[in-house]
XYZ file of C-alpha atoms in Angstrom:
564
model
C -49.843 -7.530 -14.797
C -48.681 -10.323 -16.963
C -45.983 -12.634 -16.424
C -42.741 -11.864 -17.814
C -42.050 -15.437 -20.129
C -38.586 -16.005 -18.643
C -37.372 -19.175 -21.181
C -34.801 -19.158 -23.350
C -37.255 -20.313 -26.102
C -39.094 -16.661 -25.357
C -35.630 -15.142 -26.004
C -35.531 -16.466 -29.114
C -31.726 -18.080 -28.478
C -30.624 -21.674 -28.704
C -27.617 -23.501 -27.408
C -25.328 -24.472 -30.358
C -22.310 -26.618 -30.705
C -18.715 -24.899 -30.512
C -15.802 -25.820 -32.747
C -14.707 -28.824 -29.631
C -18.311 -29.668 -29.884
C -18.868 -28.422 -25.740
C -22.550 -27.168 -25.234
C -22.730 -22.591 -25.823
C -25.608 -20.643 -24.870
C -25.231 -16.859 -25.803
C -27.471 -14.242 -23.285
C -25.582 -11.505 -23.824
C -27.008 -8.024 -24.704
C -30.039 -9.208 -22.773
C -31.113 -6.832 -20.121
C -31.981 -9.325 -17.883
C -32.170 -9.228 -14.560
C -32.581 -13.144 -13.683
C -31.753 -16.096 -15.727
C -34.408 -17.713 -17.783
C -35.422 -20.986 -15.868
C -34.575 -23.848 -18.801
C -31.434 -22.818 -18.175
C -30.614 -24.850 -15.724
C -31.892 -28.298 -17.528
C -29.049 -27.746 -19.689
C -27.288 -30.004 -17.533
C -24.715 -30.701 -20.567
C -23.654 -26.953 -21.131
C -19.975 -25.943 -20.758
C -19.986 -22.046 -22.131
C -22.229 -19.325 -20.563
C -22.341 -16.101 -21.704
C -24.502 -13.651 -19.203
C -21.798 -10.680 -20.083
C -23.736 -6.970 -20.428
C -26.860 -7.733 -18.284
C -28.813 -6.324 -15.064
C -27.853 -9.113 -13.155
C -27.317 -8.642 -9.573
C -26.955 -12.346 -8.172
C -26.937 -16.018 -9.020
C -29.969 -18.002 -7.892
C -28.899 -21.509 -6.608
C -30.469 -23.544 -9.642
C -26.917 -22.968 -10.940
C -24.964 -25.402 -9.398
C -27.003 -27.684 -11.310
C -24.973 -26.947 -14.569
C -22.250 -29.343 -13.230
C -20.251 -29.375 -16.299
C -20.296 -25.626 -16.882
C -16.005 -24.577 -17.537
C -16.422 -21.049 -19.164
C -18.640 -18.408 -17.479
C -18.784 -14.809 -18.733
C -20.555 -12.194 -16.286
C -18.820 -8.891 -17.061
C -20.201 -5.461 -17.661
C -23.453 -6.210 -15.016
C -24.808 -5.287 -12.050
C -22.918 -7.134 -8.911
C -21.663 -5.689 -5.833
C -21.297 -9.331 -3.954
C -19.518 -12.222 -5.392
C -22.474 -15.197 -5.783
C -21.635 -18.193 -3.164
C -23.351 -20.731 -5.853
C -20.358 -19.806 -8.404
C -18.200 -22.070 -5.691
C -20.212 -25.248 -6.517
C -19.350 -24.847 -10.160
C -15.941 -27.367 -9.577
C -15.261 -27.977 -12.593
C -15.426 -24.110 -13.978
C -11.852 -23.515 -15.794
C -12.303 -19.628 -17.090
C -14.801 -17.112 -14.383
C -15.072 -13.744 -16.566
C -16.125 -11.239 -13.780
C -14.949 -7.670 -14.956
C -16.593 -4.332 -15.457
C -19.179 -5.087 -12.000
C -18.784 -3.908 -8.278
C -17.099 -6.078 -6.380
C -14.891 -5.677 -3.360
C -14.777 -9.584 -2.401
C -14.575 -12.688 -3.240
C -16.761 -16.041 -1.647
C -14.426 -17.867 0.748
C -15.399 -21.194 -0.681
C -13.972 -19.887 -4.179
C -10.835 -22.420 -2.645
C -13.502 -25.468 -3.716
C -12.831 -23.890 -7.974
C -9.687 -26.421 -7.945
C -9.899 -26.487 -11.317
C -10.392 -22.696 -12.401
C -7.258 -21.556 -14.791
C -8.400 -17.931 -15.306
C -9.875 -15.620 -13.250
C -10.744 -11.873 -14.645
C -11.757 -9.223 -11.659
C -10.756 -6.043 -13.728
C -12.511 -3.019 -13.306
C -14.557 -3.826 -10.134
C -14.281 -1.922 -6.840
C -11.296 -3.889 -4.967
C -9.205 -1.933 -2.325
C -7.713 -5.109 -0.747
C -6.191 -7.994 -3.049
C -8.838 -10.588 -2.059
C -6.621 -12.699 -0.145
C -9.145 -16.158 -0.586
C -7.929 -16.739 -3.930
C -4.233 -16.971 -2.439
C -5.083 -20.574 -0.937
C -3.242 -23.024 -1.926
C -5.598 -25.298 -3.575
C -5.949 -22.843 -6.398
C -2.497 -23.755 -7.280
C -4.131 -24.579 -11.011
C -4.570 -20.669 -11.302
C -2.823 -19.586 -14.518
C -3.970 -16.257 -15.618
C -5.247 -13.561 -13.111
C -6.830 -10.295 -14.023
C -7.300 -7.375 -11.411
C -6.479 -4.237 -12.954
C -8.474 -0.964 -13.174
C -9.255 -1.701 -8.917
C -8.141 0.279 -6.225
C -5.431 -2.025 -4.698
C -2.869 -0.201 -2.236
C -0.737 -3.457 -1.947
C -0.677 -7.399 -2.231
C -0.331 -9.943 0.665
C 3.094 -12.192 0.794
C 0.624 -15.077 0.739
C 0.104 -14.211 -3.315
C 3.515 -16.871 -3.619
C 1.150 -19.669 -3.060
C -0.214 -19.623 -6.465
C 2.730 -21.515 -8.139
C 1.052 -22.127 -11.175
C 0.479 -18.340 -12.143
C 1.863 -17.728 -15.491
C -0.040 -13.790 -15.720
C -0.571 -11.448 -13.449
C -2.244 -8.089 -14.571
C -2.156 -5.686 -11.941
C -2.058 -2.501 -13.776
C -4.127 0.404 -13.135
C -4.409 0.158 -9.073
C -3.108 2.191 -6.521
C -0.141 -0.612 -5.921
C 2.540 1.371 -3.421
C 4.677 -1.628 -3.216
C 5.030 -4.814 -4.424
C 6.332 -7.768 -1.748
C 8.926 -9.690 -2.175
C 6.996 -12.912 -2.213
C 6.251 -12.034 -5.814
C 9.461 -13.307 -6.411
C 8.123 -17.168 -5.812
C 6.332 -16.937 -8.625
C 8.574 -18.872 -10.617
C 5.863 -19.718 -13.693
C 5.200 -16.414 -13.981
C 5.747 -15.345 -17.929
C 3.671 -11.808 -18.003
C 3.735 -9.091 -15.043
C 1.841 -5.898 -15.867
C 1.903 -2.839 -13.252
C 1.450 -0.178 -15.195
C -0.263 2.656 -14.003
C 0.667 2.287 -10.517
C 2.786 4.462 -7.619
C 5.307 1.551 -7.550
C 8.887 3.183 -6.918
C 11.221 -0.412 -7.108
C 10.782 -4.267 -7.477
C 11.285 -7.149 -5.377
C 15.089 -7.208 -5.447
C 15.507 -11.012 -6.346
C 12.606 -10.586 -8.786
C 15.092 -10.864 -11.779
C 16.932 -13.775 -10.332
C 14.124 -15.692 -9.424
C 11.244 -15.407 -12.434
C 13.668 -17.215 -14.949
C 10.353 -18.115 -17.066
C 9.713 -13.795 -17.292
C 9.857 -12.368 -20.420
C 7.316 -9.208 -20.482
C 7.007 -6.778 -17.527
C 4.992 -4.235 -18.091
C 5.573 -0.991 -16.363
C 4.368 2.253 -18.086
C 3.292 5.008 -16.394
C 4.991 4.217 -12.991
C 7.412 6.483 -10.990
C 10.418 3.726 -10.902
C 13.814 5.074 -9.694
C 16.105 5.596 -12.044
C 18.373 2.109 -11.671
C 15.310 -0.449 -11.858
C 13.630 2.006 -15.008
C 17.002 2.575 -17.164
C 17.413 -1.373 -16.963
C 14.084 -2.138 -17.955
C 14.096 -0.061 -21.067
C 17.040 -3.009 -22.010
C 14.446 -5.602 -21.345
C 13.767 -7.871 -18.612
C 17.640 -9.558 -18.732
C 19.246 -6.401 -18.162
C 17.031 -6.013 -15.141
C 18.119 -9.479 -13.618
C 21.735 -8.509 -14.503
C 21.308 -4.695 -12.574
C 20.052 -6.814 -9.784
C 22.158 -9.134 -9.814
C 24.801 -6.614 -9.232
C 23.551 -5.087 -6.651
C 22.492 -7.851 -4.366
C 26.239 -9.728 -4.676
C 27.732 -6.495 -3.128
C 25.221 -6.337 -0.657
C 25.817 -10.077 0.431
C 29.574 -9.330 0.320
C 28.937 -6.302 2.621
C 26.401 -8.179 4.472
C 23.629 -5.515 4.330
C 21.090 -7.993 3.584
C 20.597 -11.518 5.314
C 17.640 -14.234 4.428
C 14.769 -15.253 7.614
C 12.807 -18.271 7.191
C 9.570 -17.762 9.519
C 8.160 -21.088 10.910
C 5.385 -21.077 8.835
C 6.847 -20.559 5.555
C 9.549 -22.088 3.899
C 10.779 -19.718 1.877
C 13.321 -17.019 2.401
C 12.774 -13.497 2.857
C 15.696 -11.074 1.931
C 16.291 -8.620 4.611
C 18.231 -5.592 5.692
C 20.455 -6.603 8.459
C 19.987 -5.240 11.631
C 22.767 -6.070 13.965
C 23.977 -3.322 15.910
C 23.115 -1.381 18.812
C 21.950 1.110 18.647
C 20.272 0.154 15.732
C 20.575 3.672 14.595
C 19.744 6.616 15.036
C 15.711 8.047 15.557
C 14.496 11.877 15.206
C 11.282 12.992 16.283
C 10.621 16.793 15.176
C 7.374 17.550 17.071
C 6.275 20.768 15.794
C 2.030 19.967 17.240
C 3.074 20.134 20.556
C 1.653 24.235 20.503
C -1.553 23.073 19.256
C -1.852 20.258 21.822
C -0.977 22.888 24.554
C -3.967 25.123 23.115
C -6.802 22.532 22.653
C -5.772 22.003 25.842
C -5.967 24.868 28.000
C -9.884 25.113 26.002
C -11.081 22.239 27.191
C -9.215 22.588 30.258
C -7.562 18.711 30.333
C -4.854 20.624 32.563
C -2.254 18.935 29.569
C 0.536 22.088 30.567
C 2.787 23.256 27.157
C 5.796 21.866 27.839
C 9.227 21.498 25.581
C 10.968 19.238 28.172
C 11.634 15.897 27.412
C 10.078 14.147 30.277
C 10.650 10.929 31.711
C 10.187 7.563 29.948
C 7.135 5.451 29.738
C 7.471 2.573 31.376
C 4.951 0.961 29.583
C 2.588 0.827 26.132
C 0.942 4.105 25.128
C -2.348 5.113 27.429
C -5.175 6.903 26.633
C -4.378 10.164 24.957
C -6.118 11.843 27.052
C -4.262 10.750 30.072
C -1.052 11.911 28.832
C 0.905 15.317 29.070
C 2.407 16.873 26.541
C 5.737 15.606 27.220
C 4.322 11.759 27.121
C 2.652 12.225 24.094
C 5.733 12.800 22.384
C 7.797 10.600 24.878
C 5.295 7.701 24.517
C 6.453 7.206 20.498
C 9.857 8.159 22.028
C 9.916 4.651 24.046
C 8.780 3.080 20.995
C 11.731 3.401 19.620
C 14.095 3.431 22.503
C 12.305 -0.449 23.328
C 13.100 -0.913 18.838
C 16.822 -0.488 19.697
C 17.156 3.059 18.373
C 19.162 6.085 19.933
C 16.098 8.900 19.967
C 16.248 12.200 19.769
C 13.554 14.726 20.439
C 12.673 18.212 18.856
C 10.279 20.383 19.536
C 8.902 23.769 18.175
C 11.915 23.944 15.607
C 11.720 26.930 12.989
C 11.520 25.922 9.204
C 15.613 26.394 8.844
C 16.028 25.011 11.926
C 14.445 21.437 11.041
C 16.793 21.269 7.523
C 19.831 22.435 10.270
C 19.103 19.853 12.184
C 18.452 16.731 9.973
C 21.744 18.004 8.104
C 23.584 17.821 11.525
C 22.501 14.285 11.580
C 23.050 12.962 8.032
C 27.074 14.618 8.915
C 27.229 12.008 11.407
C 29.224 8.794 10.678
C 26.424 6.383 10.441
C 28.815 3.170 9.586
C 28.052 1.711 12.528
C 24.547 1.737 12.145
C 22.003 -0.403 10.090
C 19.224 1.942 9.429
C 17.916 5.737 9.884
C 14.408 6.753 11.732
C 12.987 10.543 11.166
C 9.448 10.961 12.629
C 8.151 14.595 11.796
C 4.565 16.091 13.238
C 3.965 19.248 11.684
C 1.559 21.752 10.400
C 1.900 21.920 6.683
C 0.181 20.998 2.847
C 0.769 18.489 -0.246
C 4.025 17.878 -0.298
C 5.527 20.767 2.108
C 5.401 21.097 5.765
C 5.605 24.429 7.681
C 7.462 26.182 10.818
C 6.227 28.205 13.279
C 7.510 30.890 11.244
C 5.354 30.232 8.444
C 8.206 29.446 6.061
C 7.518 26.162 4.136
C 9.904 23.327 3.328
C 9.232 20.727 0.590
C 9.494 17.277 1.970
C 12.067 15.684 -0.915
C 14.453 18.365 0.443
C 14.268 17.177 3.725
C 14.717 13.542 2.322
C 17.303 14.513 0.344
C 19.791 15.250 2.805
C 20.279 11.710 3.549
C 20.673 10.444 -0.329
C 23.668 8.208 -1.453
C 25.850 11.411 -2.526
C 24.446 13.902 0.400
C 25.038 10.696 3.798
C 27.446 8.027 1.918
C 27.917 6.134 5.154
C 23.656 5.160 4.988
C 23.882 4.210 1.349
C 22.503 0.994 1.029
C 20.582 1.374 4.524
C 17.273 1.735 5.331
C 15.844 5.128 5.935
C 12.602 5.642 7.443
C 10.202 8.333 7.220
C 7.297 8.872 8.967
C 4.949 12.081 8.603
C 1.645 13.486 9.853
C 1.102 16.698 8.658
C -1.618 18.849 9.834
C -3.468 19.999 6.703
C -3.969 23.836 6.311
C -6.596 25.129 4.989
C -6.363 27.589 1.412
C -6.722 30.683 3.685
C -4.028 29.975 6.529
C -1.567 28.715 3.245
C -2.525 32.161 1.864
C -1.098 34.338 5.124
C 1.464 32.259 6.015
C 4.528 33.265 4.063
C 5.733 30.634 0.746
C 9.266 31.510 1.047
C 10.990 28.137 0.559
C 14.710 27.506 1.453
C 14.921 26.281 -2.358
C 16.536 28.309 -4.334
C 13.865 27.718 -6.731
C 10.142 26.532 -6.591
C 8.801 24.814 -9.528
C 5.120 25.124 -10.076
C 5.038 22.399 -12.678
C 6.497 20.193 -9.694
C 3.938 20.302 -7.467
C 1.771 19.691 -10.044
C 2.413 16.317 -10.352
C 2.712 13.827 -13.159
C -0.615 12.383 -13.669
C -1.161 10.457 -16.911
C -3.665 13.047 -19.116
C -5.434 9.229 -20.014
C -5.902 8.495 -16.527
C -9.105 7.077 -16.285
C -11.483 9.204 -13.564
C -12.498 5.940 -12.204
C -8.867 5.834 -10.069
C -8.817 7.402 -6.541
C -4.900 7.635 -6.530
C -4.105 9.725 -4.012
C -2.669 12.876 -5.234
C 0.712 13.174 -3.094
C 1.784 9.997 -4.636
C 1.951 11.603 -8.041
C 4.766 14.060 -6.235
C 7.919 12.821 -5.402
C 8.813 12.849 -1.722
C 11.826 10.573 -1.609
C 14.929 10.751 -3.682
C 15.097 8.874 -6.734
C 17.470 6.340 -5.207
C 16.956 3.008 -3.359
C 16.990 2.465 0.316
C 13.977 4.882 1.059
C 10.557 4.540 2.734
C 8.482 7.297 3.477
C 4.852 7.030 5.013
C 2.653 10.216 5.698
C -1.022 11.141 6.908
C -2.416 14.561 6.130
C -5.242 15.303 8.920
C -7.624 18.248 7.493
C -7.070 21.392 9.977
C -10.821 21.343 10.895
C -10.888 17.623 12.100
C -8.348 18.784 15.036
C -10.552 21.963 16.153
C -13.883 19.747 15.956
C -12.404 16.733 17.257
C -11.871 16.203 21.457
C -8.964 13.354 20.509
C -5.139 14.157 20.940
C -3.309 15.408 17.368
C -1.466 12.427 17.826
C -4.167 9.914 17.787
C -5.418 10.007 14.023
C -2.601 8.575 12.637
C 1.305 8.576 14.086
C 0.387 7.055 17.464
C -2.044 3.944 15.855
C 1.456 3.637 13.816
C 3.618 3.231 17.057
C 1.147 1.261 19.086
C 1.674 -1.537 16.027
C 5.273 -1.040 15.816
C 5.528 -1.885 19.333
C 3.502 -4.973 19.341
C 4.578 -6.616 15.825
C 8.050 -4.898 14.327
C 10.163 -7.734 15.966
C 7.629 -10.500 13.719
C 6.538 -8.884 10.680
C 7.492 -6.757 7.705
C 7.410 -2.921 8.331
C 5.649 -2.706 4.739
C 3.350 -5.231 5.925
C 2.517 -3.285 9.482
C 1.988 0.114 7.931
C -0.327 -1.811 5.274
C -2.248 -2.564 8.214
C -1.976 0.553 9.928
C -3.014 2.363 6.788
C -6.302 -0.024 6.664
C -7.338 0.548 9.958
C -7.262 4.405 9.515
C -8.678 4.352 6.008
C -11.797 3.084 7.994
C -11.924 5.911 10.006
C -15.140 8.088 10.170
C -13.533 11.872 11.114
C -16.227 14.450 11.333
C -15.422 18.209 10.405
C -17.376 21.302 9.951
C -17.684 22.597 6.639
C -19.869 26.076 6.989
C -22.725 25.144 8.547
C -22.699 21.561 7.701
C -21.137 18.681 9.256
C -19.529 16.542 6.736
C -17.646 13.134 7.324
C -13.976 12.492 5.975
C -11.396 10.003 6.000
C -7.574 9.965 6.127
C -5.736 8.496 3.136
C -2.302 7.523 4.079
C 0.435 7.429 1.110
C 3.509 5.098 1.243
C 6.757 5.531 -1.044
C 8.988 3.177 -0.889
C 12.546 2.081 -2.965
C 13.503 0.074 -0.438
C 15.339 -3.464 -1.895
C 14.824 -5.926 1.016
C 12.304 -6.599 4.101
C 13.013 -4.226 7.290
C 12.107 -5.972 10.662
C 13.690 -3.553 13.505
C 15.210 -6.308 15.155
C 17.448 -9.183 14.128
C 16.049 -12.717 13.542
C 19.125 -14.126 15.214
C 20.552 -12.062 18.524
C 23.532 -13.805 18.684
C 25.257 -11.815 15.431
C 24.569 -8.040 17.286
C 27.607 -5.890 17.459
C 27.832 -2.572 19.243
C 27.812 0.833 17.604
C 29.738 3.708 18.237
C-alpha cells in the first residue's frame, strides 16, 4: 500500500500573509485525519485553520507552533479536548464548535492569554468548571450554546474580564447569582433555555449590559414584561423590588470565608423556620413489595418515633422510618413537619389549602414534600382521580397565601411514573373545572433543534408565574420499582435529604439539588421492557423564580426570633 504524502506541498496549499502581515495556513475542507508534518516547521505561523476535518486529536508536534494566536477546529471529529492545545500560551482565539466534547484539559488555566473561546454545539452537560480559574481572567468572549447545560457554577464570577457570554440553546434551569459579578459583561444570550427569573441584582450590578437576549424562555411575567422595555427597565423593576425587600428585611447578604463577595439571601430567622408537609402517598406500595419479598417492613400509617440519627439503609427501615427519616430532616432544618399518608386526590388540595389559610407571617419560608403515584405534570390518589401539579402550587401564590409572598416556597416531588395502560383505567377526572389539552402539550419551539434533550416537563408549567417558587421533581418509571429490590424512596427523594442534612446549613439549596440531580442522572436503573431488559436513567427537572439564595439556616444565630 503506498504512503499517503502527508505535506502541505502535496495539498497543494501555502501559507500566505494576512492584512497585519501574521503567518495563515488554510486546511480547511480537507478530510484529513492528521496534520501534514511541515506543519509544524512553521514555527512563525499565527492563524490555523483545521475547521471541517476528520480530526480526532492533536499530536504533540504542536506545541512547537509557539506563536500560533488563532486556531479554528470546528465541525470535526473530537470527543476529548487535546492536552497539547494547553502549551499553545500565547493562543488568543480557540474555535472549537460543532465536535463532541464534554470537557475541557485542566491545564487550559496555562492559555493566560486566550480572549475567545467557542465550545458551541458540542456535547457539554456540566459548564466545564476549569475555564472558571482565575488566571483566565483575560477571557472576553465565551461561546457554549447548542450544549446540554442544566446549570452554571457560582465560580463563573471569576472571569472578570468577560464581556459575552452565549449560553443559549442549553437546558439552563437557573442561572446563579454570581452572574451578577460579571461587571464587564456587555452581551448575555439565554435564549432557548427553561430559565424562569434572573439573578435579582443582575440589573443593578452589570452597569456595562446593554443586550440580553432571552427568546424562547418561560420568564415570569415581572422579569419578561420589563425586558420587552429593554435592559434599563429591567434594572429599574429590580430595583424596586429588592428596596422593599431590604426595607422588610426578607433578604440579607452572607460573605463565605472563601469568597469575598456577597450573596443575596432570603432571611431565615425564625423558629420554626416554617412550616414542612410531607404527603406520602408510596407508603401502600412499600407495604406490598414488602410483604413479596418478605423484609417483614409492616404497612403502617402511624407516625412513628424520630430518628435519632442520619438515614440507614433502606432496607433496615419500616415503613414509618422511611417516611420519618426525611421527617427528621427537616425537624433537625428548623421546620415544624407534618406528615400525610394515603390521602385521596381531594384530600391532598384540602389539605395544602388548610395550610396556605394559615398565618404564615411569622415564618420565613414554606416546605411541601409529595411522594406519589402519578404522570407528566399530574400526580394521582388512591382513588385514581388526578391533580395537575400547578394547582397544587397554586394555592400558595401571592393572591391565593399573601402572608408567604415574597417567601420561599419549596417543592419537592417524586412521582411514580404510570405506565399508558394503568393512566388508561385509572379515572382522568381532574378537580379543574377545565382540562386543557393544548396545556399539557407544552410550548416547545417548532425550530427546536432535535439535537436538545430538554426534558419535556420543563416545557409545562408547574409553578405559578410569580416569584418566590422552587419546585424540584423525579419521575421513576413504574417498572423500575417492581424490578428493582431498593426502597421507593431511594431513587431520588431520600439521596435529596441525605444532602440536605449534611450541607443546607453551608451551601445554596440550588447548588445542593444541582448536585443531587448529577449524582442521580448517573444512575444505571434496569427495567423490563417485554422480554428485554433495558437500562434507564432518571432526569430530574428544577423550576425555579426564586430572587435570592435559600440556605435553611441563618448565617448569623444571634438575629433568630420565635414564631407563633
Amino acid at each position: 500500500m503506498a504512503r499517503v504524502n502527508l505535506s502541505v506541498d502535496a495539498l497543494t496549499i501555502e501559507p500566505y500573509r494576512g492584512s497585519s502581515l501574521e503567518l495563515r495556513l488554510d486546511l480547511n475542507y480537507r478530510n484529513l485525519q492528521k496534520l501534514p508534518e511541515d506543519i509544524f516547521k512553521l514555527a512563525e505561523l499565527q492563524w490555523l485553520n483545521l475547521n471541517v476535518n476528520r480530526l480526532r486529536d492533536l499530536p504533540i508536534e504542536l506545541q512547537y507552533l509557539r506563536h500560533l494566536k488563532w486556531l479554528y477546529l470546528e465541525s470535526n471529529l473530537f470527543v476529548t479536548f487535546p492536552a497539547v492545545l494547553c502549551d499553545l500560551k500565547e493562543l488568543v482565539r480557540l474555535y472549537f464548535s460543532s465536535n463532541q466534547l464534554r470537557t475541557v484539559a485542566v491545564e487550559i488555566n496555562k492559555m493566560a492569554n486566550l480572549r475567545l473561546l467557542d465550545l458551541s454545539d458540542n456535547a457539554f452537560t456540566e459548564f466545564p468548571i476549569q475555564i472558571c480559574d482565575p488566571s483566565l481572567s483575560n477571557l472576553e468572549k465565551i461561546f457554549i450554546h447548542g450544549n446540554n447545560l442544566t446549570s452554571l457554577p457560582s465560580q463563573i464570577s471569576n472571569l472578570k474580564g468577560l464581556k459575552s457570554l452565549w449560553l443559549g440553546d442549553n437546558n439552563l434551569e437557573w442561572l446563579p447569582q454570581s452572574l451578577s459579578e460579571l461587571r464587564s459583561l456587555e452581551d448575555l444570550n439565554i435564549s432557548q433555555n427553561p430559565v424562569r427569573t434572573l439573578p435579582a441584582y443582575l440589573g443593578k450590578k452589570l452597569t456595562e449590559l446593554k443586550k440580553l437576549h432571552w427568546e424562547e424562555c418561560p420568564l415570569i411575567t415581572p422579569i419578561s414584561d420589563s425586558l420587552k422595555n429593554g435592559v434599563d427597565n429591567l434594572r429599574k423593576m429590580q430595583n424596586d423590588v429588592n428596596n422593599r425587600a431590604e426595607k422588610k428585611r426578607i433578604v440579607e447578604f452572607r460573605t463565605d470565608g472563601k469568597e469575598a463577595n456577597e450573596k443575596p439571601c432570603y432571611a431565615m430567622r425564625t423558629r420554626p423556620r416554617g412550616i414542612a408537609v410531607i404527603i406520602d402517598n408510596l407508603c401502600d406500595l412499600e407495604a406490598f413489595q414488602s410483604d413479596e419479598t418478605g423484609s417483614g417492613r409492616p404497612g403502617t400509617t402511624s407516625e412513628g418515633g424520630l430518628p435519632g440519627s442520619r438515614m440507614s439503609t433502606p432496607g433496615s427501615l419500616s415503613l414509618a422510618e422511611s417516611t420519618d427519616a426525611l421527617r427528621g430532616v427537616l425537624i433537625k432544618l428548623g421546620l415544624n413537619v407534618r406528615v400525610m399518608r394515603g390521602l385521596m386526590s381531594l384530600d391532598i388540595i384540602s389539605a395544602l389549602r388548610f395550610v396556605s389559610l394559615e398565618d404564615h407571617s411569622y415564618f420565613d419560608c414554606l416546605v411541601v414534600c409529595i411522594l406519589s403515584k402519578g404522570s407528566k405534570g399530574k400526580v394521582y390518589g388512591p382513588d385514581g382521580i388526578s391533580v395537575h401539579i400547578d394547582q397544587l402550587t397554586d394555592i400558595f401564590s401571592r393572591h391565593n397565601c399573601p402572608t408567604l409572598a415574597d417567601k420561599p416556597k419549596l417543592f419537592f416531588l417524586q412521582i411514580l411514573e404510570l405506565d399508558g395502560n394503568a393512566i388508561s383505567k385509572m379515572s382522568d377526572r381532574s378537580p379543574r373545572n377545565t382540562d386543557n389539552p393544548e396545556e399539557l402539550k407544552g410550548t416547545r419551539s417548532p425550530h427546536h433543534r432535535s439535537k436538545s434533550k430538554r426534558n419535556p416537563l420543563n416545557d409545562q408549567r408547574l409553578i405559578p408565574n410569580d416569584s418566590d417558587f422552587l419546585l424540584t421533581l423525579a419521575l421513576v418509571p413504574q417498572n423500575a420499582i417492581c424490578e428493582s429490590r431498593e426502597s421507593v424512596y431511594k431513587f431520588y427523594v431520600e439521596e435529596l435529604f441525605i444532602l440536605l442534612e449534611k450541607y443546607a446549613r453551608k451551601l445554596n439549596l440550588l447548588d445542593i439539588l444541582t448536585t443531587v440531580h448529577a449524582e442521580v442522572r448517573r444512575k444505571r436503573i434496569k427495567i423490563k421492557s417485554g422480554s428485554d431488559s433495558d437500562v434507564i436513567t432518571i432526569d430530574p427537572i428544577i423550576q425555579s423564580s426564586l430572587k435570592y439564595n435559600v440556605y435553611l439556616s441563618i448565617h448569623n444565630s444571634g438575629s433568630e426570633s420565635k414564631g407563633k
